[in-house]
CSV table of C-alpha atoms in Angstrom, one decimal:
chain,number,residue,atom,x,y,z
A,1,UNK,CA,0.0,0.0,0.0
A,2,UNK,CA,1.3,3.4,-0.8
A,3,UNK,CA,0.8,4.9,2.6
A,4,UNK,CA,4.0,3.6,4.2
A,5,UNK,CA,3.6,5.2,7.7
A,6,UNK,CA,1.3,4.9,8.8
A,7,UNK,CA,-35.9,24.4,1.3
A,8,UNK,CA,-36.7,28.5,2.2
A,9,UNK,CA,-40.4,28.9,2.4
A,10,UNK,CA,-42.3,30.8,-0.4
A,11,UNK,CA,-45.9,31.6,-1.3
A,12,UNK,CA,-47.6,28.7,-2.8
A,13,UNK,CA,-48.7,28.9,-6.4
A,14,UNK,CA,-52.2,27.8,-7.4
A,15,UNK,CA,-52.2,24.1,-8.0
A,16,UNK,CA,-53.1,24.5,-11.7
A,17,UNK,CA,-49.8,26.3,-12.3
A,18,UNK,CA,-47.6,23.7,-10.7
A,19,UNK,CA,-45.4,21.4,-12.7
A,20,UNK,CA,-46.4,17.8,-12.0
A,21,UNK,CA,-44.0,16.1,-9.7
A,22,UNK,CA,-41.9,13.2,-11.0
A,23,UNK,CA,-42.8,11.1,-8.0
A,24,UNK,CA,-43.9,11.9,-4.4
A,25,UNK,CA,-41.5,11.8,-1.5
A,26,UNK,CA,-43.7,9.2,0.2
A,27,UNK,CA,-43.6,6.9,-2.8
A,28,UNK,CA,-39.9,7.2,-3.0
A,29,UNK,CA,-39.5,6.4,0.7
A,30,UNK,CA,-41.7,3.3,0.3
A,31,UNK,CA,-39.7,2.0,-2.7
A,32,UNK,CA,-36.1,2.9,-1.8
A,33,UNK,CA,-34.0,0.7,0.4
A,34,UNK,CA,-33.1,2.1,3.8
A,35,UNK,CA,-30.2,4.4,3.8
A,36,UNK,CA,-27.6,4.3,6.5
A,37,UNK,CA,-29.2,7.4,8.1
A,38,UNK,CA,-32.5,5.6,8.3
A,39,UNK,CA,-31.3,2.2,9.4
A,40,UNK,CA,-30.3,2.0,13.1
A,41,UNK,CA,-28.7,-1.4,12.5
A,42,UNK,CA,-26.5,-0.3,9.7
A,43,UNK,CA,-22.8,-0.7,10.4
A,44,UNK,CA,-20.5,1.8,8.8
A,45,UNK,CA,-17.8,-0.8,8.2
A,46,UNK,CA,-20.0,-3.1,6.3
A,47,UNK,CA,-18.7,-2.1,2.9
A,48,UNK,CA,-15.1,-2.5,4.0
A,49,UNK,CA,-15.8,-6.0,5.3
A,50,UNK,CA,-17.5,-7.0,2.0
A,51,UNK,CA,-14.5,-5.6,0.1
A,52,UNK,CA,-12.0,-7.4,2.3
A,53,UNK,CA,-13.7,-10.7,1.4
A,54,UNK,CA,-12.7,-10.3,-2.3
A,55,UNK,CA,-10.1,-7.7,-2.4
A,56,UNK,CA,-8.8,-8.2,-5.9
A,57,UNK,CA,-11.0,-7.9,-9.0
A,58,UNK,CA,-11.2,-11.1,-11.0
A,59,UNK,CA,-10.2,-9.5,-14.3
A,60,UNK,CA,-10.1,-11.4,-17.5
A,61,UNK,CA,-6.9,-11.3,-19.6
A,62,UNK,CA,-8.5,-8.8,-21.9
A,63,UNK,CA,-9.5,-6.6,-19.0
A,64,UNK,CA,-6.0,-6.6,-17.5
A,65,UNK,CA,-4.5,-5.7,-20.8
A,66,UNK,CA,-6.9,-2.8,-21.1
A,67,UNK,CA,-6.1,-1.6,-17.6
A,68,UNK,CA,-2.4,-1.9,-18.5
A,69,UNK,CA,-2.8,0.0,-21.8
A,70,UNK,CA,-4.8,2.8,-20.2
A,71,UNK,CA,-2.5,3.3,-17.2
A,72,UNK,CA,0.4,3.3,-19.6
A,73,UNK,CA,-1.2,5.9,-21.8
A,74,UNK,CA,-1.7,8.2,-18.8
A,75,UNK,CA,1.9,7.7,-17.7
A,76,UNK,CA,3.5,8.3,-21.2
A,77,UNK,CA,1.1,11.2,-21.9
A,78,UNK,CA,2.0,12.9,-18.6
A,79,UNK,CA,5.7,12.4,-19.2
A,80,UNK,CA,5.3,14.1,-22.6
A,81,UNK,CA,3.3,16.9,-21.1
A,82,UNK,CA,6.1,17.5,-18.6
A,83,UNK,CA,8.5,17.7,-21.5
A,84,UNK,CA,6.3,20.2,-23.4
A,85,UNK,CA,6.0,22.3,-20.3
A,86,UNK,CA,9.7,22.4,-20.0
A,87,UNK,CA,9.9,23.6,-23.6
A,88,UNK,CA,7.4,26.4,-22.9
A,89,UNK,CA,4.7,24.9,-25.1
A,90,UNK,CA,2.4,24.4,-22.1
A,91,UNK,CA,1.9,27.5,-20.0
A,92,UNK,CA,0.3,28.3,-16.6
A,93,UNK,CA,-0.1,25.5,-14.1
A,94,UNK,CA,0.3,21.8,-14.9
A,95,UNK,CA,-0.4,19.1,-12.4
A,96,UNK,CA,0.8,15.7,-13.5
A,97,UNK,CA,-0.9,12.4,-12.5
A,98,UNK,CA,2.2,10.2,-12.7
A,99,UNK,CA,1.9,7.4,-10.0
A,100,UNK,CA,-1.8,7.8,-9.5
A,101,UNK,CA,-3.0,6.0,-12.6
A,102,UNK,CA,-4.6,3.0,-10.9
A,103,UNK,CA,-7.1,5.2,-9.2
A,104,UNK,CA,-8.8,6.7,-12.3
A,105,UNK,CA,-8.5,3.5,-14.3
A,106,UNK,CA,-9.8,1.2,-11.5
A,107,UNK,CA,-12.7,3.4,-10.7
A,108,UNK,CA,-13.8,4.7,-14.1
A,109,UNK,CA,-13.6,1.3,-15.7
A,110,UNK,CA,-16.5,0.3,-13.4
A,111,UNK,CA,-18.7,3.3,-14.4
A,112,UNK,CA,-21.7,3.2,-16.7
A,113,UNK,CA,-20.6,5.8,-19.3
A,114,UNK,CA,-24.1,6.3,-20.5
A,115,UNK,CA,-25.5,7.4,-17.1
A,116,UNK,CA,-22.7,8.3,-14.6
A,117,UNK,CA,-20.9,11.6,-14.2
A,118,UNK,CA,-17.4,12.5,-13.0
A,119,UNK,CA,-16.0,15.6,-11.5
A,120,UNK,CA,-12.5,16.3,-10.2
A,121,UNK,CA,-10.0,19.0,-9.3
A,122,UNK,CA,-7.2,20.4,-11.3
A,123,UNK,CA,-5.1,17.2,-11.6
A,124,UNK,CA,-7.5,16.1,-14.3
A,125,UNK,CA,-5.6,14.8,-17.5
A,126,UNK,CA,-5.6,11.2,-16.3
A,127,UNK,CA,-9.3,11.2,-15.6
A,128,UNK,CA,-10.1,12.3,-19.1
A,129,UNK,CA,-7.7,9.7,-20.6
A,130,UNK,CA,-9.3,7.0,-18.4
A,131,UNK,CA,-12.6,7.8,-20.2
A,132,UNK,CA,-10.9,6.9,-23.5
A,133,UNK,CA,-11.0,10.5,-24.8
A,134,UNK,CA,-8.7,11.2,-27.7
A,135,UNK,CA,-5.2,12.1,-26.4
A,136,UNK,CA,-4.9,14.6,-29.2
A,137,UNK,CA,-7.7,16.9,-28.0
A,138,UNK,CA,-6.4,16.7,-24.5
A,139,UNK,CA,-2.8,17.6,-25.5
A,140,UNK,CA,-4.2,20.3,-27.7
A,141,UNK,CA,-6.0,21.8,-24.7
A,142,UNK,CA,-2.8,21.7,-22.7
A,143,UNK,CA,-1.0,23.7,-25.3
A,144,UNK,CA,-3.9,26.2,-25.7
A,145,UNK,CA,-5.0,25.2,-29.2
A,146,UNK,CA,-8.4,25.6,-30.9
A,147,UNK,CA,-8.6,21.9,-31.4
A,148,UNK,CA,-8.5,21.3,-27.6
A,149,UNK,CA,-11.4,19.8,-25.8
A,150,UNK,CA,-12.2,23.2,-24.3
A,151,UNK,CA,-11.2,25.1,-27.5
A,152,UNK,CA,-7.8,25.9,-25.9
A,153,UNK,CA,-9.4,28.2,-23.3
A,154,UNK,CA,-9.4,25.9,-20.3
A,155,UNK,CA,-5.9,24.6,-20.3
A,156,UNK,CA,-4.6,22.0,-17.9
A,157,UNK,CA,-6.9,22.7,-15.0
A,158,UNK,CA,-10.3,23.4,-16.7
A,159,UNK,CA,-11.1,20.6,-19.1
A,160,UNK,CA,-14.7,19.7,-19.7
A,161,UNK,CA,-16.7,17.3,-21.8
A,162,UNK,CA,-20.5,17.2,-21.5
A,163,UNK,CA,-20.5,14.4,-24.1
A,164,UNK,CA,-18.7,12.2,-21.6
A,165,UNK,CA,-20.4,13.7,-18.6
A,166,UNK,CA,-17.1,14.9,-17.3
A,167,UNK,CA,-17.7,18.2,-15.5
A,168,UNK,CA,-14.2,19.4,-14.9
A,169,UNK,CA,-11.3,20.1,-13.9
A,170,UNK,CA,-11.6,22.8,-11.2
A,171,UNK,CA,-8.9,25.2,-10.0
A,172,UNK,CA,-10.5,26.1,-6.6
A,173,UNK,CA,-9.5,23.5,-4.0
A,174,UNK,CA,-12.5,21.4,-3.0
A,175,UNK,CA,-15.0,23.4,-5.1
A,176,UNK,CA,-15.8,20.4,-7.2
A,177,UNK,CA,-17.3,18.5,-4.2
A,178,UNK,CA,-20.5,20.5,-3.8
A,179,UNK,CA,-20.8,20.6,-7.5
A,180,UNK,CA,-20.6,16.9,-7.5
A,181,UNK,CA,-23.4,16.9,-4.9
A,182,UNK,CA,-25.4,18.9,-7.4
A,183,UNK,CA,-24.7,16.4,-10.2
A,184,UNK,CA,-25.8,13.6,-7.9
A,185,UNK,CA,-29.0,15.5,-7.0
A,186,UNK,CA,-29.7,15.8,-10.8
A,187,UNK,CA,-29.2,12.1,-11.2
A,188,UNK,CA,-31.7,11.5,-8.4
A,189,UNK,CA,-34.2,14.1,-9.6
A,190,UNK,CA,-34.1,12.9,-13.2
A,191,UNK,CA,-34.3,9.3,-12.1
A,192,UNK,CA,-31.7,8.3,-14.7
A,193,UNK,CA,-30.0,5.6,-12.6
A,194,UNK,CA,-26.7,7.4,-12.7
A,195,UNK,CA,-24.2,8.2,-9.9
A,196,UNK,CA,-21.6,10.9,-9.6
A,197,UNK,CA,-18.0,10.1,-8.9
A,198,UNK,CA,-16.5,13.1,-7.1
A,199,UNK,CA,-12.7,13.2,-6.7
A,200,UNK,CA,-10.8,15.4,-4.3
A,201,UNK,CA,-7.4,15.3,-2.7
A,202,UNK,CA,-6.2,15.0,0.9
A,203,UNK,CA,-5.6,18.7,0.9
A,204,UNK,CA,-9.2,19.5,-0.1
A,205,UNK,CA,-10.3,17.0,2.6
A,206,UNK,CA,-10.1,19.7,5.2
A,207,UNK,CA,-12.4,22.2,3.3
A,208,UNK,CA,-15.6,23.0,5.1
A,209,UNK,CA,-17.6,22.8,1.8
A,210,UNK,CA,-16.7,19.1,1.6
A,211,UNK,CA,-18.5,18.4,4.9
A,212,UNK,CA,-21.5,20.5,4.0
A,213,UNK,CA,-21.8,18.3,1.0
A,214,UNK,CA,-21.4,15.1,3.0
A,215,UNK,CA,-24.3,16.3,5.2
A,216,UNK,CA,-26.6,17.0,2.3
A,217,UNK,CA,-25.7,13.9,0.4
A,218,UNK,CA,-26.5,11.7,3.4
A,219,UNK,CA,-29.6,13.7,4.4
A,220,UNK,CA,-31.0,13.5,0.8
A,221,UNK,CA,-29.6,10.0,0.1
A,222,UNK,CA,-27.8,11.2,-3.0
A,223,UNK,CA,-26.2,8.7,-5.5
A,224,UNK,CA,-22.6,9.9,-5.1
A,225,UNK,CA,-19.2,8.3,-4.4
A,226,UNK,CA,-16.8,10.7,-2.8
A,227,UNK,CA,-13.2,9.7,-3.6
A,228,UNK,CA,-10.2,11.1,-1.6
A,229,UNK,CA,-7.1,10.6,-3.7
A,230,UNK,CA,-4.6,10.7,-0.8
A,231,UNK,CA,-1.2,11.2,-2.4
A,232,UNK,CA,0.1,12.1,1.0
A,233,UNK,CA,1.3,15.6,0.5
A,234,UNK,CA,-1.5,17.8,-0.7
A,235,UNK,CA,0.2,20.8,-2.2
A,236,UNK,CA,3.4,20.2,-0.2
A,237,UNK,CA,2.6,19.4,3.4
A,238,UNK,CA,2.4,15.9,4.7
A,239,UNK,CA,-1.0,14.7,5.8
A,240,UNK,CA,0.5,13.9,9.2
A,241,UNK,CA,1.3,17.6,9.7
A,242,UNK,CA,-2.0,19.0,8.3
A,243,UNK,CA,-4.7,16.6,9.3
A,244,UNK,CA,-5.7,15.4,12.8
A,245,UNK,CA,-7.4,12.4,11.2
A,246,UNK,CA,-5.3,11.0,8.3
A,247,UNK,CA,-7.5,8.0,7.7
A,248,UNK,CA,-9.8,9.9,5.4
A,249,UNK,CA,-12.4,7.1,4.9
A,250,UNK,CA,-13.4,7.7,8.5
A,251,UNK,CA,-14.3,11.3,7.8
A,252,UNK,CA,-17.9,10.5,6.8
A,253,UNK,CA,-18.7,8.7,10.1
A,254,UNK,CA,-20.6,11.6,11.8
A,255,UNK,CA,-22.8,11.8,8.7
A,256,UNK,CA,-23.3,8.0,8.7
A,257,UNK,CA,-21.6,7.6,5.3
A,258,UNK,CA,-19.8,4.3,5.1
A,259,UNK,CA,-16.1,4.5,4.3
A,260,UNK,CA,-13.7,2.3,2.4
A,261,UNK,CA,-9.9,2.1,2.7
A,262,UNK,CA,-8.3,1.1,-0.6
A,263,UNK,CA,-4.7,0.6,-1.9
A,264,UNK,CA,-4.8,3.1,-4.8
A,265,UNK,CA,-1.6,1.7,-6.2
A,266,UNK,CA,-3.2,-1.6,-7.2
A,267,UNK,CA,-5.7,-1.3,-10.1
A,268,UNK,CA,-7.3,-4.7,-9.4
A,269,UNK,CA,-8.0,-3.7,-5.8
A,270,UNK,CA,-9.4,-0.3,-6.8
A,271,UNK,CA,-11.7,-2.0,-9.3
A,272,UNK,CA,-12.9,-4.5,-6.7
A,273,UNK,CA,-13.6,-1.7,-4.2
A,274,UNK,CA,-15.5,0.2,-7.0
A,275,UNK,CA,-17.8,-2.8,-7.6
A,276,UNK,CA,-18.8,-2.8,-3.9
A,277,UNK,CA,-19.2,1.0,-3.6
A,278,UNK,CA,-21.1,1.5,-6.8
A,279,UNK,CA,-23.5,-1.4,-6.1
A,280,UNK,CA,-24.3,0.2,-2.7
A,281,UNK,CA,-25.1,3.5,-4.3
A,282,UNK,CA,-27.0,2.1,-7.2
A,283,UNK,CA,-29.2,0.2,-4.8
A,284,UNK,CA,-30.4,3.5,-3.4
A,285,UNK,CA,-28.5,3.3,-0.1
A,286,UNK,CA,-26.9,6.6,-0.3
A,287,UNK,CA,-23.3,8.0,-0.6
A,288,UNK,CA,-20.0,6.2,0.0
A,289,UNK,CA,-16.6,7.7,0.9
A,290,UNK,CA,-13.6,6.0,-0.5
A,291,UNK,CA,-10.0,6.7,0.5
A,292,UNK,CA,-7.6,5.8,-2.3
A,293,UNK,CA,-4.0,5.7,-0.9
A,294,UNK,CA,-1.8,6.6,-3.7
A,295,UNK,CA,1.4,8.5,-4.4
A,296,UNK,CA,2.5,11.1,-7.0
A,297,UNK,CA,6.1,10.9,-8.2
A,298,UNK,CA,6.3,14.5,-9.4
A,299,UNK,CA,5.8,17.7,-7.4
A,300,UNK,CA,2.4,19.2,-6.8
A,301,UNK,CA,2.7,21.0,-10.1
A,302,UNK,CA,5.5,21.4,-12.6
A,303,UNK,CA,6.8,24.4,-10.6
A,304,UNK,CA,7.2,22.4,-7.4
A,305,UNK,CA,10.7,21.1,-6.7
A,306,UNK,CA,9.2,18.8,-4.0
A,307,UNK,CA,11.9,19.4,-1.4
A,308,UNK,CA,9.6,18.3,1.4
A,309,UNK,CA,10.4,14.7,0.7
A,310,UNK,CA,13.5,12.7,-0.1
A,311,UNK,CA,14.5,11.1,-3.4
A,312,UNK,CA,14.9,7.8,-1.5
A,313,UNK,CA,11.2,7.9,-0.5
A,314,UNK,CA,10.1,8.5,-4.1
A,315,UNK,CA,12.4,5.8,-5.4
A,316,UNK,CA,11.0,3.3,-2.8
A,317,UNK,CA,7.5,4.0,-4.1
A,318,UNK,CA,8.6,3.5,-7.7
A,319,UNK,CA,10.4,0.3,-7.0
A,320,UNK,CA,7.9,-1.4,-4.7
A,321,UNK,CA,4.4,0.1,-5.3
A,322,UNK,CA,4.3,1.3,-8.9
A,323,UNK,CA,0.8,0.5,-10.2
A,324,UNK,CA,1.8,-0.2,-13.8
A,325,UNK,CA,4.8,-2.4,-12.8
A,326,UNK,CA,2.6,-4.3,-10.3
A,327,UNK,CA,0.0,-5.2,-12.9
A,328,UNK,CA,2.8,-6.0,-15.4
A,329,UNK,CA,4.4,-8.4,-13.0
A,330,UNK,CA,1.0,-10.0,-12.2
A,331,UNK,CA,0.3,-10.6,-15.9
A,332,UNK,CA,3.8,-12.1,-16.6
A,333,UNK,CA,3.4,-14.4,-13.5
A,334,UNK,CA,0.1,-15.6,-15.1
A,335,UNK,CA,1.7,-16.4,-18.4
A,336,UNK,CA,1.6,-13.2,-20.4
A,337,UNK,CA,4.4,-12.8,-22.9
A,338,UNK,CA,6.6,-9.8,-21.8
A,339,UNK,CA,7.3,-9.1,-25.5
A,340,UNK,CA,3.6,-8.3,-26.0
A,341,UNK,CA,3.7,-5.9,-23.1
A,342,UNK,CA,6.7,-4.2,-24.6
A,343,UNK,CA,4.9,-3.9,-27.9
A,344,UNK,CA,2.0,-2.2,-26.1
A,345,UNK,CA,4.4,0.3,-24.6
A,346,UNK,CA,5.9,1.1,-28.0
A,347,UNK,CA,2.4,1.5,-29.5
A,348,UNK,CA,1.5,3.9,-26.6
A,349,UNK,CA,4.6,6.0,-27.1
A,350,UNK,CA,3.6,6.4,-30.8
A,351,UNK,CA,0.1,7.5,-29.9
A,352,UNK,CA,1.5,10.1,-27.4
A,353,UNK,CA,4.1,11.4,-29.9
A,354,UNK,CA,1.3,11.8,-32.5
A,355,UNK,CA,-0.8,13.7,-30.0
A,356,UNK,CA,2.1,16.0,-29.2
A,357,UNK,CA,2.7,16.6,-32.9
A,358,UNK,CA,-1.0,17.3,-33.5
A,359,UNK,CA,-1.0,19.8,-30.6
A,360,UNK,CA,2.1,21.6,-31.7
A,361,UNK,CA,0.9,22.0,-35.3
A,362,UNK,CA,-2.7,23.0,-34.4
A,363,UNK,CA,-3.6,26.7,-34.6
A,364,UNK,CA,-4.3,28.8,-31.6
A,365,UNK,CA,-7.8,30.1,-31.0
A,366,UNK,CA,-8.9,33.2,-33.0
A,367,UNK,CA,-8.9,36.4,-30.9
A,368,UNK,CA,-12.7,36.5,-31.3
A,369,UNK,CA,-12.9,33.4,-29.1
A,370,UNK,CA,-12.2,35.6,-26.1
A,371,UNK,CA,-15.9,36.7,-26.3
A,372,UNK,CA,-17.5,33.2,-26.7
A,373,UNK,CA,-18.6,30.8,-24.0
A,374,UNK,CA,-18.5,33.6,-21.4
A,375,UNK,CA,-22.2,33.8,-20.6
A,376,UNK,CA,-24.5,31.0,-21.9
A,377,UNK,CA,-27.8,32.7,-21.4
A,378,UNK,CA,-29.3,35.9,-19.8
A,379,UNK,CA,-30.1,35.9,-16.1
């Protein structure tokens, strides 16, 4: 495991003018399973116990290859993004996902892409690649080109794709969590069967808005999975120095939100945990809080020299906990030809090189784009 040390009242309108309700609260209460807040016998560790019984996802050979391919794509893409930043082709802030690949792949591979939504913070490239979105349009966004997924105006921290129900990339620490609560409320209101996967980091875990959202999500029984990506250092301060409770999966206890403690450096464990958490939410039992213990190899952003930790610590994580190497070793031990895995790496490098070339050779947005997408409608 990566963690080595440890409603306002208002005047009623005439009935004839009211929009018909989708379903009454009473009807929903009769049909929905009891949420943790309604069930005095519910044990907050029940999901963890279920997860512990089958801690590794029984992936087929094809699934493992796909996990490997997608994690490798994130790794190589982020390495290239780091190079382009160094060359001045990517400006502003750039937060790389190197080391955390198993979290996005393990969780998002278990989503229903036709119904579910995802929202995250500013370390967002990996989550978009985990969706299978074309690396070209992501790299073009990083370099501020018109062909980028946000037309070159969002950059590294503000990527967005309504087509994929990916609602950002947010630059304000923790601000995505209440927005995720809103997405979950929309799923519930529209009765579309979807859930929201809301990512935030160990640094954002101390934000007050996070706990306000926990309270509302539990009170309203919202279909949301809160995911703390604990890479142990937030912006640059160890969780041991900044958090009184470093076991973040316990943070939902006072709201009766069950928590799960997961090794975020093992994609098969992450996927197994996702199966348990998502099933709980889809059964109408309310939110879940997952702590994914992971580790970033680079600094908080490209401008961070990461002097708050030793090279030896980073090297130890690379050598003994790397998510890609762990899956690779697992596949080889189960008979997979190492040459085939090397061929996949070569293929991925080619895809990333092509994406970089596409981005470098794409035009920048026209100056008139400064005035588009600023206000969608009048208020």
